[in-house]
Coordinates of C-alpha atoms in Angstrom, one line a residue:
M1 CA 0.1 0.0 0.2
K2 CA 1.0 3.4 -0.8
K3 CA 2.7 5.4 2.0
R4 CA 3.0 9.1 2.7
K5 CA 5.1 11.3 5.1
L6 CA 3.3 12.0 8.6
G7 CA 4.3 15.7 8.6
K8 CA 7.4 16.1 10.4
T9 CA 7.2 13.1 12.7
G10 CA 9.8 11.0 10.3
L11 CA 7.1 8.2 10.2
E12 CA 5.4 6.8 7.4
I13 CA 2.1 6.1 7.2
S14 CA 0.0 3.9 4.8
L15 CA -2.8 5.8 2.6
L16 CA -5.3 3.9 4.8
G17 CA -5.5 3.5 8.5
F18 CA -7.7 1.2 10.5
G19 CA -9.7 3.0 13.1
G20 CA -10.8 1.3 16.3
F21 CA -14.3 2.6 17.0
H22 CA -16.4 0.1 15.1
L23 CA -14.3 -3.1 16.5
I24 CA -16.5 -3.0 19.8
E25 CA -19.7 -4.0 17.4
I26 CA -17.8 -7.6 16.9
P27 CA -16.3 -10.5 18.2
A28 CA -12.5 -10.1 19.4
D29 CA -12.1 -13.3 16.5
Q30 CA -13.3 -11.3 13.6
A31 CA -11.7 -8.0 15.0
A32 CA -8.6 -10.0 14.8
G33 CA -9.1 -11.2 11.7
L34 CA -9.8 -7.9 10.0
L35 CA -6.8 -6.5 11.6
N36 CA -4.3 -9.1 10.6
T37 CA -5.5 -8.8 7.0
Y38 CA -5.0 -5.0 7.0
L39 CA -1.5 -5.4 7.9
D40 CA -1.0 -8.3 6.0
R41 CA -2.2 -6.3 2.6
G42 CA 0.2 -3.1 3.5
G43 CA -1.6 -1.0 6.0
N44 CA 0.2 -0.2 9.0
Y45 CA -1.8 2.7 11.3
L46 CA -3.8 1.0 14.0
E47 CA -5.9 4.0 15.9
T48 CA -8.4 3.4 19.1
A49 CA -9.2 5.7 22.0
A50 CA -9.8 5.0 25.7
S51 CA -13.1 5.4 25.6
Y52 CA -14.3 3.3 22.8
G53 CA -16.0 0.6 24.8
D54 CA -14.5 1.6 27.7
G55 CA -11.1 0.2 26.8
E56 CA -12.8 -2.7 24.4
S57 CA -11.5 -1.8 21.1
E58 CA -7.7 -1.4 22.6
K59 CA -7.8 -4.9 24.3
K60 CA -9.0 -6.2 20.8
I61 CA -6.2 -4.4 19.2
G62 CA -3.9 -4.8 21.6
E63 CA -3.8 -8.7 20.9
I64 CA -2.5 -7.9 17.5
V65 CA -0.3 -5.5 18.7
K66 CA 1.5 -8.0 21.3
Q67 CA 2.3 -10.1 18.1
R68 CA 3.2 -7.3 15.3
R69 CA 4.1 -4.4 17.1
D70 CA 7.0 -3.5 15.1
E71 CA 4.8 -3.7 11.9
L72 CA 2.4 -0.8 13.0
I73 CA 2.2 2.9 13.9
L74 CA -0.2 2.9 17.1
A75 CA -2.1 5.4 18.3
S76 CA -5.1 6.4 21.2
K77 CA -6.5 9.1 22.6
T78 CA -7.4 10.5 25.8
G79 CA -10.8 13.0 26.6
V80 CA -9.6 13.3 30.2
R81 CA -8.4 17.2 30.5
D82 CA -6.3 17.1 33.8
A83 CA -2.8 15.9 33.9
E84 CA -3.3 13.4 36.6
G85 CA -6.2 11.8 34.8
A86 CA -4.7 12.1 31.4
M87 CA -1.4 9.9 32.7
E88 CA -3.8 7.5 34.4
E89 CA -5.6 6.9 31.2
I90 CA -2.4 6.7 28.8
D91 CA -1.2 4.2 31.0
R92 CA -4.4 1.9 30.9
S93 CA -4.3 2.2 27.3
L94 CA -0.4 0.8 27.1
K95 CA -1.8 -1.9 29.5
N96 CA -4.9 -2.6 27.1
L97 CA -2.6 -2.6 24.1
Q98 CA 0.0 -4.4 25.3
T99 CA 2.9 -2.3 24.2
D100 CA 4.9 0.1 26.4
Q101 CA 5.0 2.9 23.6
L102 CA 2.7 4.8 21.7
D103 CA 3.4 6.4 18.3
I104 CA 0.6 9.2 19.1
I105 CA -1.5 10.5 22.0
F106 CA -4.3 12.7 20.8
M107 CA -6.1 15.1 22.8
H108 CA -9.4 14.0 21.9
G109 CA -12.6 15.7 20.7
V110 CA -11.4 19.4 21.6
G111 CA -14.7 21.3 21.1
D112 CA -13.7 25.1 21.6
E113 CA -11.8 27.5 23.2
D114 CA -12.7 26.8 26.9
D115 CA -11.8 22.9 26.4
L116 CA -8.7 23.7 24.4
K117 CA -7.3 26.5 27.8
E118 CA -8.2 23.3 30.2
I119 CA -5.9 21.1 27.9
L120 CA -3.1 23.7 27.7
K121 CA -3.1 25.2 31.1
P122 CA -0.7 23.9 33.9
G123 CA -2.1 20.7 35.2
G124 CA -3.9 20.2 32.1
S125 CA -3.7 16.9 30.0
L126 CA -0.9 18.1 27.6
E127 CA 1.3 18.4 30.5
A128 CA 0.9 14.7 31.1
A129 CA 1.5 13.8 27.4
K130 CA 4.6 15.8 27.8
K131 CA 5.6 13.8 30.6
A132 CA 4.7 10.8 29.0
K133 CA 7.0 12.1 25.4
E134 CA 9.9 12.5 28.2
M135 CA 9.3 8.9 29.7
G136 CA 9.3 7.0 26.7
K137 CA 5.7 6.1 26.4
V138 CA 4.6 8.2 23.7
K139 CA 6.7 9.5 20.6
H140 CA 4.4 12.2 19.5
I141 CA 1.5 14.3 20.7
G142 CA -1.8 15.0 18.3
I143 CA -5.0 16.5 18.7
T144 CA -8.4 16.0 17.2
G145 CA -11.5 17.8 16.2
H146 CA -15.2 17.8 15.0
G147 CA -17.2 20.1 13.4
Q148 CA -16.3 23.5 12.7
P149 CA -12.2 23.9 12.9
D150 CA -12.1 27.4 14.5
V151 CA -10.5 25.7 17.8
L152 CA -7.9 23.4 16.1
I153 CA -6.6 26.3 14.0
E154 CA -5.9 28.2 17.2
A155 CA -4.3 24.9 18.9
L156 CA -1.7 24.2 16.4
K157 CA -0.7 27.9 16.2
T158 CA 0.6 27.2 19.8
G159 CA 3.3 24.8 18.2
E160 CA 2.7 22.1 20.7
F161 CA 0.9 19.1 18.3
E162 CA 2.6 17.5 16.0
V163 CA -0.2 15.7 14.6
M164 CA -3.6 16.9 13.6
M165 CA -6.8 14.9 12.7
T166 CA -10.5 15.9 12.0
H167 CA -12.9 15.4 9.4
F168 CA -12.5 15.7 6.0
N169 CA -15.5 14.9 3.0
Y170 CA -16.7 16.0 0.2
F171 CA -20.2 17.1 1.9
D172 CA -18.6 18.6 5.1
N173 CA -16.5 20.7 2.7
F174 CA -19.2 23.0 2.2
N175 CA -20.5 23.1 5.9
F176 CA -17.3 24.1 7.2
P177 CA -15.3 25.8 4.6
R178 CA -12.7 26.5 6.6
L179 CA -11.5 23.0 7.0
E180 CA -10.0 23.1 3.2
Q181 CA -9.8 26.9 2.8
E182 CA -7.7 27.4 6.2
L183 CA -6.7 24.2 8.2
L184 CA -5.1 22.5 5.4
P185 CA -3.1 24.9 4.5
L186 CA -1.8 25.7 8.0
V187 CA -1.2 22.3 8.6
K188 CA 1.0 22.0 5.3
E189 CA 2.7 25.3 6.3
K190 CA 3.4 23.8 9.8
N191 CA 4.6 20.4 8.5
I192 CA 2.1 18.8 10.7
G193 CA 1.0 15.2 10.2
T194 CA -2.6 15.4 8.8
L195 CA -5.3 12.4 9.0
C196 CA -8.3 12.6 7.8
M197 CA -11.4 10.9 9.7
K198 CA -15.1 10.4 8.5
P199 CA -14.6 10.0 4.9
L200 CA -17.9 9.0 4.5
A201 CA -19.2 12.0 6.5
D202 CA -20.5 9.3 9.5
G203 CA -22.1 7.2 7.3
F204 CA -24.4 9.8 5.1
L205 CA -22.1 8.8 1.7
W206 CA -22.7 5.7 2.0
Q207 CA -24.4 5.3 -1.6
N208 CA -21.3 6.7 -3.2
V209 CA -18.6 5.2 -1.1
E210 CA -15.7 5.3 -4.3
D211 CA -16.4 9.0 -4.8
A212 CA -16.1 9.7 -1.1
F213 CA -12.5 7.9 -0.5
R214 CA -11.2 9.2 -3.9
Y215 CA -12.1 12.9 -2.7
V216 CA -10.4 12.6 0.5
F217 CA -7.3 10.3 -1.2
S218 CA -6.8 13.7 -3.0
L219 CA -6.5 15.7 -0.7
P220 CA -3.3 17.1 1.0
I221 CA -3.7 15.1 4.1
D222 CA -1.2 11.8 5.2
T223 CA -4.1 9.1 5.9
V224 CA -7.6 8.4 5.7
V225 CA -8.7 6.7 8.8
T226 CA -12.2 4.6 9.0
G227 CA -13.2 2.1 10.5
M228 CA -14.1 -1.3 9.0
N229 CA -16.0 -4.2 10.8
N230 CA -16.6 -6.7 8.4
Q231 CA -14.7 -8.5 5.5
E232 CA -16.7 -6.7 2.6
M233 CA -15.6 -3.6 4.0
L234 CA -12.5 -3.9 4.5
E235 CA -11.7 -5.4 0.9
M236 CA -13.4 -2.6 -0.4
D237 CA -11.6 0.0 1.4
L238 CA -8.1 -1.9 0.3
K239 CA -9.1 -2.0 -3.3
L240 CA -10.0 1.7 -3.1
A241 CA -6.7 2.7 -1.9
A242 CA -4.6 0.4 -4.2
E243 CA -6.1 1.5 -6.8
F244 CA -6.4 5.3 -6.1
E245 CA -5.9 7.9 -8.9
P246 CA -5.8 11.5 -8.1
M247 CA -9.3 13.4 -8.6
T248 CA -9.0 15.7 -11.7
A249 CA -10.1 19.4 -11.2
V250 CA -12.6 18.7 -13.9
E251 CA -13.8 15.4 -11.9
K252 CA -14.2 17.2 -8.4
E253 CA -16.5 19.6 -9.8
E254 CA -18.6 17.2 -11.5
L255 CA -18.8 15.5 -8.3
F256 CA -20.2 18.9 -6.6
K257 CA -22.3 19.3 -9.2
N258 CA -23.9 15.4 -9.6
A259 CA -23.7 14.4 -5.9
E260 CA -27.1 13.0 -4.4
E261 CA -26.5 14.0 -1.1
L262 CA -25.6 17.9 -2.6
G263 CA -28.5 18.0 -4.7
D264 CA -30.1 21.0 -5.4
Y265 CA -29.9 22.5 -1.6
V266 CA -26.6 22.4 -0.5
C267 CA -24.6 25.8 -0.8
R268 CA -21.4 25.1 -2.2
Q269 CA -19.8 28.5 -1.2
C270 CA -18.8 29.3 -4.8
K271 CA -15.9 31.8 -5.0
E272 CA -17.7 34.0 -6.8
C273 CA -21.6 33.5 -6.2
T274 CA -23.7 33.5 -9.4
V275 CA -26.8 34.6 -7.5
S276 CA -26.1 38.0 -6.9
R277 CA -22.5 40.0 -7.3
Q278 CA -24.1 42.7 -4.3
D279 CA -25.1 40.3 -2.1
G280 CA -23.5 36.9 -2.6
E281 CA -20.8 37.0 0.4
N282 CA -24.0 37.5 2.4
I283 CA -25.8 34.5 1.1
K284 CA -22.9 32.3 1.5
D285 CA -22.0 33.6 5.2
V286 CA -26.0 32.7 5.9
F287 CA -25.7 29.4 4.6
R288 CA -22.4 28.8 6.5
M289 CA -24.2 29.3 9.5
E290 CA -26.9 26.8 8.3
G291 CA -23.9 24.3 8.0
Y292 CA -22.3 24.6 11.3
Y293 CA -26.0 24.7 12.7
D294 CA -27.0 21.3 11.4
R295 CA -25.0 20.1 8.2
Q296 CA -27.9 21.5 5.9
M297 CA -29.3 18.5 6.5
Y298 CA -33.0 19.6 7.2
D299 CA -34.3 20.7 3.6
G300 CA -38.1 20.4 4.4
R301 CA -38.2 17.7 2.2
P302 CA -40.4 14.2 2.5
R303 CA -38.1 10.9 2.6
N304 CA -38.5 7.6 3.6
P305 CA -38.2 6.6 7.2
A306 CA -34.7 5.3 7.0
D307 CA -33.4 8.2 5.1
Y308 CA -35.4 10.6 7.8
A309 CA -33.8 8.8 10.6
L310 CA -30.1 9.1 9.2
R311 CA -30.5 12.8 8.5
D312 CA -32.0 13.2 12.0
R313 CA -29.4 11.2 13.6
L314 CA -26.3 13.2 11.8
R315 CA -27.7 16.7 11.6
F316 CA -26.8 17.9 15.4
W317 CA -23.5 15.3 15.3
F318 CA -21.4 18.0 16.2
G319 CA -23.2 20.0 18.6
D320 CA -22.4 23.3 16.6
Q321 CA -25.8 24.6 17.2
K322 CA -25.1 27.6 19.7
L323 CA -22.3 28.3 18.0
A324 CA -24.0 28.7 14.8
E325 CA -27.1 30.6 16.6
K326 CA -24.0 33.1 18.4
R327 CA -22.5 33.8 14.9
Y328 CA -25.7 34.5 12.9
K329 CA -27.1 36.6 15.3
Q330 CA -23.6 38.6 14.5
L331 CA -23.9 38.8 10.9
E332 CA -25.3 42.4 9.6
I333 CA -27.5 40.8 6.9
K334 CA -29.3 37.9 7.9
A335 CA -31.9 35.4 5.8
A336 CA -35.0 37.6 6.6
D337 CA -33.0 41.1 5.3
L338 CA -32.0 38.7 2.0
L339 CA -35.5 37.5 1.5
K340 CA -36.8 41.1 0.7
K341 CA -33.9 41.0 -2.2
T342 CA -35.2 37.7 -3.7
A343 CA -36.6 39.4 -6.6
E344 CA -33.5 40.8 -8.0
F345 CA -31.2 37.1 -7.6
K346 CA -30.3 35.1 -10.7
A347 CA -30.8 31.5 -10.7
C348 CA -27.7 29.5 -8.9
K349 CA -26.0 27.6 -11.0
Y350 CA -26.3 24.5 -8.7
G351 CA -30.0 24.8 -8.9
L352 CA -30.9 25.8 -5.2
N353 CA -33.8 27.8 -5.0
I354 CA -32.4 30.8 -2.8
K355 CA -36.1 31.9 -2.0
D356 CA -37.3 28.3 -0.3
K357 CA -33.6 28.1 1.5
L358 CA -33.5 31.3 3.4
E359 CA -37.0 31.0 4.6
I360 CA -35.5 27.3 5.9
V361 CA -32.6 29.5 7.8
D362 CA -34.6 31.9 9.0
Y363 CA -36.6 29.1 10.5
K364 CA -33.5 27.5 11.9
L365 CA -31.5 30.7 13.5
G366 CA -33.6 33.4 12.6
E367 CA -37.3 34.7 14.5
S368 CA -39.4 32.7 12.4
E369 CA -41.5 30.1 14.5
I370 CA -42.9 27.8 11.6
M371 CA -41.3 26.7 8.2
Q372 CA -42.9 28.8 5.5

C-alpha cells in the first residue's frame, strides 16, 4: 500500500488507516481477522481511544499489537483534561494495548476555546502527554476535533501538536469550508501530520463510497482513517486505496455538481456567487451558519423513514448549534433581510432555490417560528 510521510514525525503512514471504534461491535476473533488482513495487505496505522467501549477496542487491538508491534504505527486518544487523569488513562491504554509505547497520543475531541484552555493550562492533559513523551511512553502528541475547525486552527498555532486529525469529506467541505480553505494550508505550512476521519461523513455518503474515498485520498492529507467491521468493507477500502488515482479539478467539479447528497439544496460556497454580485458574500455567510447549525441536512423535504432517521441522527452530530446561533446573530445581513431582495437574484448554477432556502434558514436561526 502507498505510504506518505506523516508531517515532521519521521513516520511513514499507509494511505488507508484502520480506525478502532467499530471493533466494539464485533467479537474479538473477527476483529483479529480484520486487523491481521489489513496489516498483511500493507496497512500500518491502527488507531483507537480509551473511551471506545471503555477500553474494549484497545484490548482487541492489543491482541494483535503484542504479536506485530514492529509492523505498525499505534495511536490512542484521551478525552481527560487534567494531567493526573490523562496520565492514568495513557497508562491504562498502554496496558490494554499490550505495549510500552504509543506512537501518537491524541488530545481527543477538542470542542471549543474553553476546552483547549483546559488542555493547555498548567495541570492540563498536555502536561501529562509531554511527561509521557519524556518517559518514553509516547513518541508524538496530536489533537483531534469535530465540526467547525476554529479551535483546531488556534491549537495548531501554539506549536504544541505534531499531528492533527479531523473530518474531511465532500459533503462537510461545504458546511465547514475553513477545513480545506484554512486548516489544510496551515498544517502543510507547519508540516503537521494530517489525518482524515469520517470520509463518508459519518455514513451519510454510503451510497457513493468510491467517490467519497477518492475525494479524500486526493486531498493533501497523510492518511484516511476509517472504521471497518466486516470483511466486505475491509476489502472494498483496501481496493480503493490500492487503485487510487488523484481526482482532477474537472472530476471534482463534476462530483460537486452531481453528488446526490449535495443535490439542489447544499450551498457550494462558490468563490463568486452566481446568484448575486452585490449580496453573494452575505448569502454564503448565512448558508455557512446553516452548515454549522445542522450540516444543511434539514431541507423541508419528505423522505422515507430510513433516510429521515439518518439525517435526523447526523444533523446535530457535532453540537455546533449554539455556535451557529451566536455567529448568526452577529451577521449584519441575515436571511430575513435577503428575503426582501430575492426578486433581484439570478439562478444558482447548482439549482438551489434561494428563496426557499433562506426561509428555512430563517426558521432554523432567525425569528420565524414555523417553516414557511
